mmCIF file of C-alpha atoms and ligand atoms in Angstrom:
data_model
loop_
_atom_site.group_PDB
_atom_site.id
_atom_site.type_symbol
_atom_site.label_atom_id
_atom_site.label_comp_id
_atom_site.label_asym_id
_atom_site.label_seq_id
_atom_site.Cartn_x
_atom_site.Cartn_y
_atom_site.Cartn_z
ATOM 1 C CA MET A 1189 0.000 0.000 0.002
ATOM 2 C CA GLY A 1190 1.265 3.509 -0.809
ATOM 3 C CA LYS A 1191 2.198 5.885 1.981
ATOM 4 C CA LEU A 1192 1.916 9.664 2.267
ATOM 5 C CA ILE A 1193 4.428 11.124 4.697
ATOM 6 C CA LEU A 1194 3.463 14.590 5.927
ATOM 7 C CA LYS A 1195 5.734 17.561 6.595
ATOM 8 C CA PRO A 1196 6.565 18.251 10.244
ATOM 9 C CA GLY A 1197 3.603 19.787 12.096
ATOM 10 C CA ARG A 1198 1.146 19.127 9.273
ATOM 11 C CA GLU A 1199 -0.444 16.205 11.133
ATOM 12 C CA LYS A 1200 -2.373 18.645 13.367
ATOM 13 C CA SER A 1201 -5.574 18.873 11.359
ATOM 14 C CA LEU A 1202 -5.702 15.102 10.943
ATOM 15 C CA LYS A 1203 -5.292 14.706 14.687
ATOM 16 C CA ARG A 1204 -8.415 16.856 15.033
ATOM 17 C CA ARG A 1205 -9.960 14.342 12.641
ATOM 18 C CA HIS A 1206 -10.361 16.722 9.771
ATOM 19 C CA PRO A 1207 -10.616 14.287 6.814
ATOM 20 C CA TRP A 1208 -8.640 16.156 4.124
ATOM 21 C CA VAL A 1209 -4.925 16.028 3.337
ATOM 22 C CA PHE A 1210 -3.780 18.993 1.253
ATOM 23 C CA SER A 1211 -1.020 18.488 -1.300
ATOM 24 C CA GLY A 1212 1.064 21.225 0.363
ATOM 25 C CA ALA A 1213 1.182 19.212 3.591
ATOM 26 C CA VAL A 1214 2.842 16.187 1.976
ATOM 27 C CA ALA A 1215 6.622 15.708 2.230
ATOM 28 C CA LYS A 1216 6.811 12.513 0.221
ATOM 29 C CA LEU A 1217 4.942 9.687 -1.367
ATOM 30 C CA GLN A 1218 6.130 6.114 -1.019
ATOM 31 C CA GLY A 1219 4.964 3.481 -3.509
ATOM 32 C CA GLU A 1220 3.022 4.054 -6.687
ATOM 33 C CA PRO A 1221 -0.656 4.330 -5.767
ATOM 34 C CA GLY A 1222 -3.147 5.049 -8.554
ATOM 35 C CA ALA A 1223 -6.027 7.534 -8.364
ATOM 36 C CA GLY A 1224 -8.555 6.329 -5.810
ATOM 37 C CA ASP A 1225 -6.285 3.718 -4.221
ATOM 38 C CA THR A 1226 -6.116 3.507 -0.467
ATOM 39 C CA VAL A 1227 -2.933 4.897 1.085
ATOM 40 C CA GLU A 1228 -1.642 5.163 4.642
ATOM 41 C CA VAL A 1229 -1.045 8.673 5.947
ATOM 42 C CA HIS A 1230 1.863 9.096 8.348
ATOM 43 C CA SER A 1231 3.290 12.047 10.264
ATOM 44 C CA ALA A 1232 6.870 13.233 9.719
ATOM 45 C CA THR A 1233 7.877 11.161 12.741
ATOM 46 C CA GLY A 1234 6.384 8.012 11.284
ATOM 47 C CA GLU A 1235 3.169 7.883 13.312
ATOM 48 C CA PHE A 1236 0.192 6.249 11.530
ATOM 49 C CA LEU A 1237 -2.630 8.788 11.168
ATOM 50 C CA ALA A 1238 -5.249 7.457 8.763
ATOM 51 C CA LEU A 1239 -6.248 5.390 5.766
ATOM 52 C CA ALA A 1240 -7.248 7.642 2.901
ATOM 53 C CA ALA A 1241 -8.159 7.651 -0.788
ATOM 54 C CA TYR A 1242 -5.347 9.023 -2.950
ATOM 55 C CA SER A 1243 -6.192 11.665 -5.536
ATOM 56 C CA PRO A 1244 -2.991 12.730 -7.318
ATOM 57 C CA GLN A 1245 -4.569 15.526 -9.422
ATOM 58 C CA SER A 1246 -6.421 17.279 -6.626
ATOM 59 C CA GLN A 1247 -5.225 19.858 -4.141
ATOM 60 C CA ILE A 1248 -6.996 17.645 -1.635
ATOM 61 C CA VAL A 1249 -4.560 14.861 -2.330
ATOM 62 C CA ALA A 1250 -6.178 12.372 0.046
ATOM 63 C CA ARG A 1251 -9.519 12.002 1.856
ATOM 64 C CA VAL A 1252 -9.735 9.911 4.965
ATOM 65 C CA TRP A 1253 -11.769 6.686 4.990
ATOM 66 C CA ASP A 1254 -10.801 5.672 8.525
ATOM 67 C CA TRP A 1255 -8.598 6.658 11.471
ATOM 68 C CA LYS A 1256 -7.527 3.135 12.330
ATOM 69 C CA LYS A 1257 -5.914 0.352 10.375
ATOM 70 C CA ARG A 1258 -8.564 -1.845 8.797
ATOM 71 C CA ALA A 1259 -9.462 -3.246 5.432
ATOM 72 C CA ILE A 1260 -11.023 -0.668 3.065
ATOM 73 C CA ASP A 1261 -13.114 -3.112 1.058
ATOM 74 C CA GLY A 1262 -16.686 -3.914 0.113
ATOM 75 C CA ALA A 1263 -17.580 -4.660 3.745
ATOM 76 C CA PHE A 1264 -16.325 -1.206 4.772
ATOM 77 C CA PHE A 1265 -18.647 0.580 2.321
ATOM 78 C CA GLU A 1266 -21.584 -1.637 3.228
ATOM 79 C CA GLU A 1267 -21.072 -0.786 6.857
ATOM 80 C CA ARG A 1268 -20.793 2.963 6.279
ATOM 81 C CA VAL A 1269 -23.814 3.100 3.993
ATOM 82 C CA LYS A 1270 -25.825 0.953 6.414
ATOM 83 C CA ARG A 1271 -24.944 3.280 9.278
ATOM 84 C CA ALA A 1272 -26.071 6.319 7.267
ATOM 85 C CA LEU A 1273 -29.345 4.622 6.310
ATOM 86 C CA GLU A 1274 -30.075 3.608 9.909
ATOM 87 C CA GLN A 1275 -29.487 7.150 11.143
ATOM 88 C CA ARG A 1276 -32.024 8.489 8.648
ATOM 89 C CA ARG A 1277 -34.532 5.810 9.620
ATOM 90 C CA ALA A 1278 -34.186 6.771 13.271
ATOM 91 C CA LEU A 1279 -34.489 10.522 12.707
ATOM 92 C CA LEU A 1280 -36.937 11.060 9.911
ATOM 93 C CA GLU A 1281 -40.380 10.009 9.018
ATOM 94 C CA THR A 1282 -40.864 9.783 5.296
ATOM 95 C CA GLY A 1283 -43.254 7.833 3.151
ATOM 96 C CA ALA A 1284 -42.295 5.643 0.227
ATOM 97 C CA ALA A 1285 -42.460 8.557 -2.192
ATOM 98 C CA GLY A 1286 -40.463 10.771 0.153
ATOM 99 C CA ALA A 1287 -37.301 12.566 -0.790
ATOM 100 C CA LEU A 1288 -34.307 12.761 1.503
ATOM 101 C CA ARG A 1289 -30.512 12.640 1.592
ATOM 102 C CA LEU A 1290 -29.210 9.186 2.540
ATOM 103 C CA VAL A 1291 -25.460 9.861 2.442
ATOM 104 C CA HIS A 1292 -23.912 13.281 3.037
ATOM 105 C CA GLY A 1293 -20.245 12.898 2.120
ATOM 106 C CA GLU A 1294 -17.587 13.581 4.723
ATOM 107 C CA SER A 1295 -20.160 14.065 7.464
ATOM 108 C CA ASP A 1296 -21.284 10.445 6.999
ATOM 109 C CA GLY A 1297 -17.702 9.142 6.839
ATOM 110 C CA LEU A 1298 -17.895 8.793 3.053
ATOM 111 C CA PRO A 1299 -15.899 11.648 1.469
ATOM 112 C CA GLY A 1300 -16.986 12.475 -2.049
ATOM 113 C CA VAL A 1301 -20.211 10.442 -1.844
ATOM 114 C CA VAL A 1302 -23.663 11.993 -1.880
ATOM 115 C CA ALA A 1303 -26.790 9.855 -2.218
ATOM 116 C CA ASP A 1304 -30.302 11.284 -2.399
ATOM 117 C CA ARG A 1305 -33.464 9.237 -2.338
ATOM 118 C CA TYR A 1306 -36.422 10.168 -4.548
ATOM 119 C CA GLY A 1307 -39.026 7.494 -3.953
ATOM 120 C CA ASP A 1308 -37.744 4.216 -5.372
ATOM 121 C CA THR A 1309 -34.762 5.923 -7.044
ATOM 122 C CA VAL A 1310 -31.478 6.777 -5.371
ATOM 123 C CA VAL A 1311 -29.334 9.390 -7.106
ATOM 124 C CA VAL A 1312 -25.612 9.203 -6.320
ATOM 125 C CA GLN A 1313 -23.068 11.895 -6.933
ATOM 126 C CA LEU A 1314 -19.413 10.875 -6.718
ATOM 127 C CA THR A 1315 -17.003 13.804 -6.550
ATOM 128 C CA SER A 1316 -13.641 12.333 -5.507
ATOM 129 C CA ALA A 1317 -11.194 9.834 -6.976
ATOM 130 C CA GLY A 1318 -11.762 7.554 -3.964
ATOM 131 C CA ALA A 1319 -15.535 7.585 -4.382
ATOM 132 C CA GLU A 1320 -15.105 6.916 -8.108
ATOM 133 C CA ARG A 1321 -12.880 3.902 -7.390
ATOM 134 C CA TRP A 1322 -15.657 2.300 -5.266
ATOM 135 C CA ARG A 1323 -18.616 3.239 -7.512
ATOM 136 C CA GLU A 1324 -19.976 -0.298 -8.005
ATOM 137 C CA THR A 1325 -19.581 -1.260 -4.347
ATOM 138 C CA ILE A 1326 -21.339 1.924 -3.231
ATOM 139 C CA ALA A 1327 -24.169 1.358 -5.724
ATOM 140 C CA ASP A 1328 -24.726 -2.182 -4.394
ATOM 141 C CA ALA A 1329 -24.622 -1.007 -0.795
ATOM 142 C CA LEU A 1330 -27.298 1.635 -1.524
ATOM 143 C CA LEU A 1331 -29.641 -1.069 -2.769
ATOM 144 C CA GLN A 1332 -29.953 -2.054 0.914
ATOM 145 C CA ALA A 1333 -32.243 0.930 1.444
ATOM 146 C CA GLY A 1334 -35.660 -0.764 1.455
ATOM 147 C CA GLY A 1335 -37.875 -0.197 -1.574
ATOM 148 C CA VAL A 1336 -35.097 1.061 -3.849
ATOM 149 C CA ARG A 1337 -35.360 -0.181 -7.407
ATOM 150 C CA ARG A 1338 -32.952 2.024 -9.202
ATOM 151 C CA ILE A 1339 -29.613 3.712 -8.641
ATOM 152 C CA TRP A 1340 -28.993 6.674 -10.914
ATOM 153 C CA GLU A 1341 -25.701 8.552 -11.165
ATOM 154 C CA ARG A 1342 -25.435 12.337 -11.476
ATOM 155 C CA SER A 1343 -21.705 12.786 -11.185
ATOM 156 C CA ASP A 1344 -21.648 15.994 -13.220
ATOM 157 C CA ALA A 1345 -20.713 18.494 -10.513
ATOM 158 C CA GLU A 1346 -17.954 20.888 -11.588
ATOM 159 C CA VAL A 1347 -15.732 19.872 -8.674
ATOM 160 C CA ARG A 1348 -15.106 16.524 -10.380
ATOM 161 C CA ALA A 1349 -12.795 18.272 -12.832
ATOM 162 C CA LEU A 1350 -10.541 19.197 -9.909
ATOM 163 C CA GLU A 1351 -10.053 15.478 -9.314
ATOM 164 C CA GLY A 1352 -9.399 14.817 -12.981
ATOM 165 C CA LEU A 1353 -12.743 13.048 -13.402
ATOM 166 C CA ALA A 1354 -15.067 13.382 -16.400
ATOM 167 C CA PRO A 1355 -18.799 14.036 -15.904
ATOM 168 C CA VAL A 1356 -21.119 10.997 -15.777
ATOM 169 C CA THR A 1357 -24.927 10.853 -15.983
ATOM 170 C CA ALA A 1358 -26.250 7.280 -16.245
ATOM 171 C CA ALA A 1359 -28.367 4.539 -14.719
ATOM 172 C CA LEU A 1360 -26.111 2.461 -12.435
ATOM 173 C CA ARG A 1361 -28.691 -0.145 -11.366
ATOM 174 C CA GLY A 1362 -32.172 -0.645 -12.783
ATOM 175 C CA ALA A 1363 -33.824 0.984 -15.796
ATOM 176 C CA ARG A 1364 -32.828 4.298 -17.299
ATOM 177 C CA GLU A 1365 -36.421 5.416 -17.862
ATOM 178 C CA PRO A 1366 -38.267 7.325 -16.605
ATOM 179 C CA THR A 1367 -35.866 10.234 -16.141
ATOM 180 C CA ARG A 1368 -38.697 12.456 -14.867
ATOM 181 C CA ILE A 1369 -40.215 11.384 -11.581
ATOM 182 C CA THR A 1370 -42.495 12.862 -8.933
ATOM 183 C CA VAL A 1371 -41.772 13.054 -5.232
ATOM 184 C CA ALA A 1372 -43.839 14.082 -2.246
ATOM 185 C CA GLU A 1373 -42.631 16.639 0.266
ATOM 186 C CA ASN A 1374 -44.726 17.857 3.155
ATOM 187 C CA GLY A 1375 -47.931 17.043 1.293
ATOM 188 C CA LEU A 1376 -46.972 18.700 -2.003
ATOM 189 C CA GLU A 1377 -45.712 16.967 -5.120
ATOM 190 C CA PHE A 1378 -42.676 18.023 -7.087
ATOM 191 C CA GLY A 1379 -41.368 16.807 -10.421
ATOM 192 C CA VAL A 1380 -37.699 15.897 -10.391
ATOM 193 C CA ASP A 1381 -35.695 15.850 -13.612
ATOM 194 C CA LEU A 1382 -33.047 13.212 -12.970
ATOM 195 C CA GLU A 1383 -31.110 14.097 -16.074
ATOM 196 C CA HIS A 1384 -31.048 17.881 -16.143
ATOM 197 C CA GLY A 1385 -32.270 19.033 -12.726
ATOM 198 C CA HIS A 1386 -29.916 21.012 -10.492
ATOM 199 C CA LYS A 1387 -27.664 19.097 -8.063
ATOM 200 C CA THR A 1388 -29.150 15.565 -7.923
ATOM 201 C CA GLY A 1389 -32.506 16.952 -9.145
ATOM 202 C CA PHE A 1390 -33.913 18.876 -6.188
ATOM 203 C CA TYR A 1391 -32.726 21.117 -3.321
ATOM 204 C CA LEU A 1392 -33.404 18.586 -0.561
ATOM 205 C CA ASP A 1393 -31.491 20.621 2.008
ATOM 206 C CA GLN A 1394 -34.316 23.199 2.073
ATOM 207 C CA ARG A 1395 -37.171 20.797 2.838
ATOM 208 C CA ASP A 1396 -37.771 21.913 6.440
ATOM 209 C CA ASN A 1397 -37.365 25.584 5.515
ATOM 210 C CA ARG A 1398 -39.913 25.311 2.722
ATOM 211 C CA ARG A 1399 -42.360 23.924 5.290
ATOM 212 C CA ARG A 1400 -41.521 26.817 7.591
ATOM 213 C CA ALA A 1401 -42.205 29.272 4.761
ATOM 214 C CA ARG A 1402 -45.668 27.779 4.441
ATOM 215 C CA THR A 1403 -46.531 28.854 7.982
ATOM 216 C CA LEU A 1404 -44.907 32.283 7.663
ATOM 217 C CA ALA A 1405 -46.636 33.088 4.377
ATOM 218 C CA ARG A 1406 -50.192 33.160 5.669
ATOM 219 C CA GLU A 1407 -52.065 36.237 4.455
ATOM 220 C CA ARG A 1408 -48.888 37.849 3.201
ATOM 221 C CA ASP A 1409 -47.759 39.109 -0.185
ATOM 222 C CA VAL A 1410 -44.809 36.841 -0.877
ATOM 223 C CA LEU A 1411 -41.790 37.212 -3.161
ATOM 224 C CA ASP A 1412 -39.642 34.109 -3.828
ATOM 225 C CA GLY A 1413 -36.424 35.428 -5.346
ATOM 226 C CA PHE A 1414 -34.622 32.387 -6.695
ATOM 227 C CA CYS A 1415 -37.500 29.948 -7.080
ATOM 228 C CA TYR A 1416 -36.046 27.023 -9.121
ATOM 229 C CA SER A 1417 -38.884 24.459 -9.379
ATOM 230 C CA GLY A 1418 -41.168 26.505 -7.136
ATOM 231 C CA GLY A 1419 -40.433 24.960 -3.747
ATOM 232 C CA PHE A 1420 -40.866 28.039 -1.540
ATOM 233 C CA ALA A 1421 -43.412 29.723 -3.801
ATOM 234 C CA LEU A 1422 -45.802 26.749 -3.863
ATOM 235 C CA ASN A 1423 -45.474 26.189 -0.136
ATOM 236 C CA ALA A 1424 -46.318 29.839 0.413
ATOM 237 C CA LEU A 1425 -49.430 29.530 -1.720
ATOM 238 C CA ALA A 1426 -50.427 26.288 0.039
ATOM 239 C CA GLY A 1427 -49.986 28.131 3.336
ATOM 240 C CA GLY A 1428 -52.529 30.789 2.435
ATOM 241 C CA ALA A 1429 -50.388 33.595 1.038
ATOM 242 C CA ARG A 1430 -52.394 36.543 -0.301
ATOM 243 C CA SER A 1431 -50.238 36.654 -3.421
ATOM 244 C CA VAL A 1432 -47.020 34.978 -4.599
ATOM 245 C CA THR A 1433 -44.490 36.363 -7.047
ATOM 246 C CA ALA A 1434 -41.625 34.003 -7.958
ATOM 247 C CA MET A 1435 -38.635 34.557 -10.164
ATOM 248 C CA ASP A 1436 -35.698 32.704 -11.636
ATOM 249 C CA SER A 1437 -33.246 33.432 -14.419
ATOM 250 C CA SER A 1438 -33.621 29.930 -15.850
ATOM 251 C CA ALA A 1439 -36.461 29.248 -18.273
ATOM 252 C CA ASP A 1440 -36.075 25.499 -17.623
ATOM 253 C CA ALA A 1441 -36.452 25.975 -13.888
ATOM 254 C CA LEU A 1442 -39.594 28.054 -14.432
ATOM 255 C CA GLY A 1443 -40.940 25.338 -16.747
ATOM 256 C CA LEU A 1444 -40.591 22.818 -13.900
ATOM 257 C CA ALA A 1445 -42.118 25.317 -11.460
ATOM 258 C CA ARG A 1446 -45.188 25.820 -13.654
ATOM 259 C CA GLU A 1447 -45.625 22.059 -14.002
ATOM 260 C CA ASN A 1448 -45.368 21.706 -10.242
ATOM 261 C CA ALA A 1449 -48.021 24.374 -9.735
ATOM 262 C CA GLU A 1450 -50.390 22.465 -12.001
ATOM 263 C CA ARG A 1451 -49.536 19.153 -10.399
ATOM 264 C CA ASN A 1452 -50.617 20.576 -7.038
ATOM 265 C CA ARG A 1453 -53.560 22.555 -8.448
ATOM 266 C CA LEU A 1454 -52.029 25.710 -7.037
ATOM 267 C CA ALA A 1455 -52.869 28.473 -9.462
ATOM 268 C CA GLY A 1456 -52.081 32.146 -9.238
ATOM 269 C CA VAL A 1457 -48.318 32.411 -8.820
ATOM 270 C CA ASN A 1458 -46.891 35.296 -10.833
ATOM 271 C CA TRP A 1459 -43.853 33.566 -12.412
ATOM 272 C CA ILE A 1460 -41.184 35.932 -13.704
ATOM 273 C CA GLU A 1461 -38.146 35.006 -15.776
ATOM 274 C CA GLY A 1462 -35.373 37.424 -14.991
ATOM 275 C CA ASP A 1463 -32.353 38.456 -12.991
ATOM 276 C CA VAL A 1464 -33.105 38.994 -9.323
ATOM 277 C CA PHE A 1465 -30.539 41.808 -9.009
ATOM 278 C CA GLN A 1466 -32.303 43.819 -11.699
ATOM 279 C CA ARG A 1467 -35.862 42.889 -10.792
ATOM 280 C CA LEU A 1468 -35.520 43.859 -7.151
ATOM 281 C CA ARG A 1469 -34.295 47.284 -8.253
ATOM 282 C CA LYS A 1470 -37.223 47.578 -10.616
ATOM 283 C CA PHE A 1471 -39.694 46.659 -7.859
ATOM 284 C CA ARG A 1472 -38.070 49.235 -5.589
ATOM 285 C CA ASP A 1473 -38.309 51.936 -8.222
ATOM 286 C CA GLU A 1474 -41.951 51.042 -8.914
ATOM 287 C CA GLY A 1475 -42.771 51.216 -5.195
ATOM 288 C CA LYS A 1476 -43.831 47.565 -5.076
ATOM 289 C CA ARG A 1477 -43.987 46.093 -1.545
ATOM 290 C CA PHE A 1478 -44.143 42.608 0.018
ATOM 291 C CA ASP A 1479 -44.685 41.082 3.465
ATOM 292 C CA LEU A 1480 -42.403 38.071 3.065
ATOM 293 C CA VAL A 1481 -39.330 37.911 0.837
ATOM 294 C CA VAL A 1482 -37.462 34.631 0.387
ATOM 295 C CA LEU A 1483 -33.906 34.775 -1.003
ATOM 296 C CA ASP A 1484 -32.286 31.423 -1.686
ATOM 297 C CA PRO A 1485 -29.575 32.290 -4.232
ATOM 298 C CA PRO A 1486 -27.066 29.893 -5.767
ATOM 299 C CA LYS A 1487 -23.630 29.444 -4.196
ATOM 300 C CA PHE A 1488 -21.977 32.856 -4.711
ATOM 301 C CA ALA A 1489 -18.823 31.667 -2.873
ATOM 302 C CA PRO A 1490 -17.944 28.000 -3.363
ATOM 303 C CA THR A 1491 -14.722 28.615 -1.356
ATOM 304 C CA ALA A 1492 -13.408 31.305 0.982
ATOM 305 C CA THR A 1493 -11.404 32.965 -1.836
ATOM 306 C CA HIS A 1494 -14.692 34.014 -3.444
ATOM 307 C CA ALA A 1495 -16.011 35.452 -0.159
ATOM 308 C CA PRO A 1496 -15.404 39.219 -0.758
ATOM 309 C CA LYS A 1497 -17.192 39.245 -4.115
ATOM 310 C CA ALA A 1498 -19.939 37.002 -2.756
ATOM 311 C CA ALA A 1499 -20.367 39.301 0.236
ATOM 312 C CA ARG A 1500 -21.147 42.226 -2.086
ATOM 313 C CA ALA A 1501 -23.732 40.139 -3.954
ATOM 314 C CA TYR A 1502 -25.423 38.944 -0.744
ATOM 315 C CA LYS A 1503 -25.466 42.467 0.610
ATOM 316 C CA ASP A 1504 -26.950 43.872 -2.576
ATOM 317 C CA ILE A 1505 -29.941 41.524 -2.711
ATOM 318 C CA ASN A 1506 -30.590 41.643 1.030
ATOM 319 C CA LEU A 1507 -30.466 45.435 1.093
ATOM 320 C CA LEU A 1508 -32.990 45.600 -1.733
ATOM 321 C CA ALA A 1509 -35.186 43.001 -0.029
ATOM 322 C CA PHE A 1510 -35.268 45.004 3.198
ATOM 323 C CA LYS A 1511 -36.389 48.040 1.194
ATOM 324 C CA LEU A 1512 -39.216 46.054 -0.385
ATOM 325 C CA LEU A 1513 -40.689 44.969 2.932
ATOM 326 C CA ARG A 1514 -43.752 46.606 4.452
ATOM 327 C CA PRO A 1515 -43.696 47.354 8.177
ATOM 328 C CA GLY A 1516 -43.829 44.027 10.093
ATOM 329 C CA GLY A 1517 -42.519 42.186 7.020
ATOM 330 C CA LEU A 1518 -40.262 39.153 7.058
ATOM 331 C CA LEU A 1519 -37.085 38.342 5.167
ATOM 332 C CA MET A 1520 -36.155 34.676 4.896
ATOM 333 C CA THR A 1521 -32.613 34.795 3.609
ATOM 334 C CA PHE A 1522 -30.141 32.013 2.872
ATOM 335 C CA SER A 1523 -26.568 31.367 1.894
ATOM 336 C CA CYS A 1524 -25.400 27.969 0.667
ATOM 337 C CA SER A 1525 -21.821 29.177 0.137
ATOM 338 C CA GLY A 1526 -19.261 27.038 1.924
ATOM 339 C CA GLY A 1527 -16.908 30.046 1.708
ATOM 340 C CA VAL A 1528 -19.218 32.296 3.757
ATOM 341 C CA SER A 1529 -19.434 31.366 7.448
ATOM 342 C CA PRO A 1530 -22.678 31.759 9.426
ATOM 343 C CA ASP A 1531 -21.044 34.587 11.341
ATOM 344 C CA LEU A 1532 -19.997 36.439 8.161
ATOM 345 C CA PHE A 1533 -23.433 35.902 6.653
ATOM 346 C CA GLN A 1534 -25.096 37.482 9.682
ATOM 347 C CA LYS A 1535 -22.724 40.445 9.438
ATOM 348 C CA ILE A 1536 -23.560 40.898 5.753
ATOM 349 C CA VAL A 1537 -27.300 40.846 6.470
ATOM 350 C CA ALA A 1538 -26.796 43.298 9.352
ATOM 351 C CA GLY A 1539 -24.913 45.631 6.987
ATOM 352 C CA ALA A 1540 -27.722 45.354 4.458
ATOM 353 C CA ALA A 1541 -30.367 46.296 7.057
ATOM 354 C CA LEU A 1542 -28.256 49.239 8.205
ATOM 355 C CA ASP A 1543 -27.835 50.593 4.701
ATOM 356 C CA ALA A 1544 -31.534 50.023 3.982
ATOM 357 C CA GLY A 1545 -32.306 52.115 7.078
ATOM 358 C CA VAL A 1546 -34.308 49.426 8.920
ATOM 359 C CA ASP A 1547 -33.854 48.159 12.499
ATOM 360 C CA ALA A 1548 -34.450 44.497 11.756
ATOM 361 C CA GLN A 1549 -34.364 41.623 14.234
ATOM 362 C CA ILE A 1550 -33.396 37.979 13.739
ATOM 363 C CA ILE A 1551 -36.366 35.902 14.814
ATOM 364 C CA GLU A 1552 -35.113 32.510 13.648
ATOM 365 C CA ARG A 1553 -31.930 30.809 12.473
ATOM 366 C CA LEU A 1554 -32.319 28.090 9.879
ATOM 367 C CA GLY A 1555 -30.228 25.263 8.498
ATOM 368 C CA PRO A 1556 -30.672 22.004 6.642
ATOM 369 C CA GLY A 1557 -32.701 19.085 7.967
ATOM 370 C CA ALA A 1558 -31.406 16.106 9.974
ATOM 371 C CA ASP A 1559 -30.662 14.189 6.775
ATOM 372 C CA HIS A 1560 -27.825 16.688 6.111
ATOM 373 C CA PRO A 1561 -25.721 16.219 9.233
ATOM 374 C CA VAL A 1562 -22.566 18.301 9.771
ATOM 375 C CA ALA A 1563 -19.722 16.327 11.336
ATOM 376 C CA LEU A 1564 -18.147 18.487 14.047
ATOM 377 C CA ASN A 1565 -14.693 17.631 12.689
ATOM 378 C CA PHE A 1566 -15.755 18.921 9.255
ATOM 379 C CA PRO A 1567 -16.950 22.547 9.478
ATOM 380 C CA GLU A 1568 -16.931 22.796 5.658
ATOM 381 C CA GLY A 1569 -20.112 20.678 5.803
ATOM 382 C CA ASP A 1570 -21.918 23.573 7.467
ATOM 383 C CA TYR A 1571 -22.700 25.349 4.201
ATOM 384 C CA LEU A 1572 -26.414 26.141 4.405
ATOM 385 C CA LYS A 1573 -27.487 28.886 6.799
ATOM 386 C CA GLY A 1574 -30.566 30.999 6.892
ATOM 387 C CA LEU A 1575 -31.988 33.870 8.900
ATOM 388 C CA VAL A 1576 -35.568 34.977 9.313
ATOM 389 C CA CYS A 1577 -35.478 38.711 9.939
ATOM 390 C CA ARG A 1578 -38.384 40.935 10.899
ATOM 391 C CA VAL A 1579 -38.615 44.620 10.216
ATOM 392 C CA PRO A 1580 -40.498 46.715 12.784
ATOM 393 C CA GLY A 1581 -44.266 47.002 12.419
HETATM 394 N N1 LIG B 1220 -35.256 27.849 -3.500
HETATM 395 C C1 LIG B 1220 -35.088 26.800 -4.485
HETATM 396 C C2 LIG B 1220 -33.648 26.565 -4.860
HETATM 397 C C3 LIG B 1220 -32.966 27.800 -5.460
HETATM 398 S S1 LIG B 1220 -31.460 27.409 -6.257
HETATM 399 C C4 LIG B 1220 -35.724 25.515 -3.954
HETATM 400 O O1 LIG B 1220 -36.148 25.482 -2.795
HETATM 401 O O2 LIG B 1220 -35.803 24.539 -4.712
HETATM 402 C C5 LIG B 1220 -31.022 28.909 -6.989
HETATM 403 C C6 LIG B 1220 -31.794 29.297 -8.215
HETATM 404 O O3 LIG B 1220 -31.377 30.606 -8.568
HETATM 405 C C7 LIG B 1220 -31.565 28.435 -9.459
HETATM 406 O O4 LIG B 1220 -32.798 27.936 -9.917
HETATM 407 C C8 LIG B 1220 -30.964 29.397 -10.515
HETATM 408 O O5 LIG B 1220 -31.476 29.169 -11.809
HETATM 409 C C9 LIG B 1220 -31.408 30.734 -9.996
HETATM 410 N N2 LIG B 1220 -30.575 31.903 -10.308
HETATM 411 C C10 LIG B 1220 -29.228 31.986 -10.320
HETATM 412 N N3 LIG B 1220 -28.832 33.254 -10.512
HETATM 413 C C11 LIG B 1220 -29.948 34.006 -10.649
HETATM 414 C C12 LIG B 1220 -30.216 35.380 -10.857
HETATM 415 N N4 LIG B 1220 -29.224 36.283 -10.968
HETATM 416 N N5 LIG B 1220 -31.490 35.798 -10.920
HETATM 417 C C13 LIG B 1220 -32.516 34.912 -10.798
HETATM 418 N N6 LIG B 1220 -32.333 33.604 -10.580
HETATM 419 C C14 LIG B 1220 -31.061 33.155 -10.513
#
């Protein structure tokens, strides 16, 4: 087995059980491991630290499978997947057509592996050389989730390129068709496009927050800024909103959203194709006002290096949103940028309120549901944060 020997002092993060080895921390490589092979990681003094998957092309040159010596084989993946499935079973109630995340990468001890369940279909996304190496084993292990008839792969995330991996979209187990399916979430039905939908097809991490929006929307004029397939907008309407305006820059996303509205017999959303940055300004200039604004933008800062530019974008839309709120109005605002910490996000929103001239309060802090755990040794997993802010009545 190959060995990575670290530079002096660079064992510290691994000792805190952070599962990534950066290429700059490595003094030398012994042996000739291929991409995805298991290697031992040792400190400069020769202490064994971990077993990890080697990824020669990536800046994250190895991702830890385990902290003790053991076989990394089929049984290992079966065990890890089983553990993840059992945790979901214990924590969540979801019917057969339910949608939830079964495996959440590093936080479930499976770096580079995401698996989302949509009814009888599990969609896997493999984003590291190690995960790629064990594709077939992982697919078989996921079949253990009761009632699963198909494993579909959506390994087309951009981060794969950093590992030297080509994009893959294919059926791994079971039939390819249908590639459009319907899932139930909190009593509403949503179409999921397995082939072209964002991420693995749906933003599962927002499930609990969409339900929350349903309660908050009652008798309010609601604006859903980045609506994708209509998740927040349709929940708002189902919750008794007075009016719902929803926008997205993607015509395909709006197509799905309109279909979802029909599927749930929820008519009356004002769907707008356009750029939120421009539209919010236009609404401001026209004097248009709302009682609940939801902002769930895409990742403006995938990593911390993008944070300053992302901060300006978050501030811009939040400032405009505060200006569009009537007295007593609510802003439900999110960031899914790994490069923007919860603390920084709160500061940005505070700056936006200040510049908008409103004394807003935080009335709730939001995050993903229990199917998206964040391992305490892996703060990078804490990417989704949300605030519900209230402006004075
Ligand atoms: N809230 C949604 C997920 C939103 S994902 C849900 O619960 O399912 C972010 C969305 O923002 C994507 O659909 C993307 O098409 C859209 N988007 C990205 N940039 C945009 C922009 N400048 N203006 C409007 N929409 C944008």
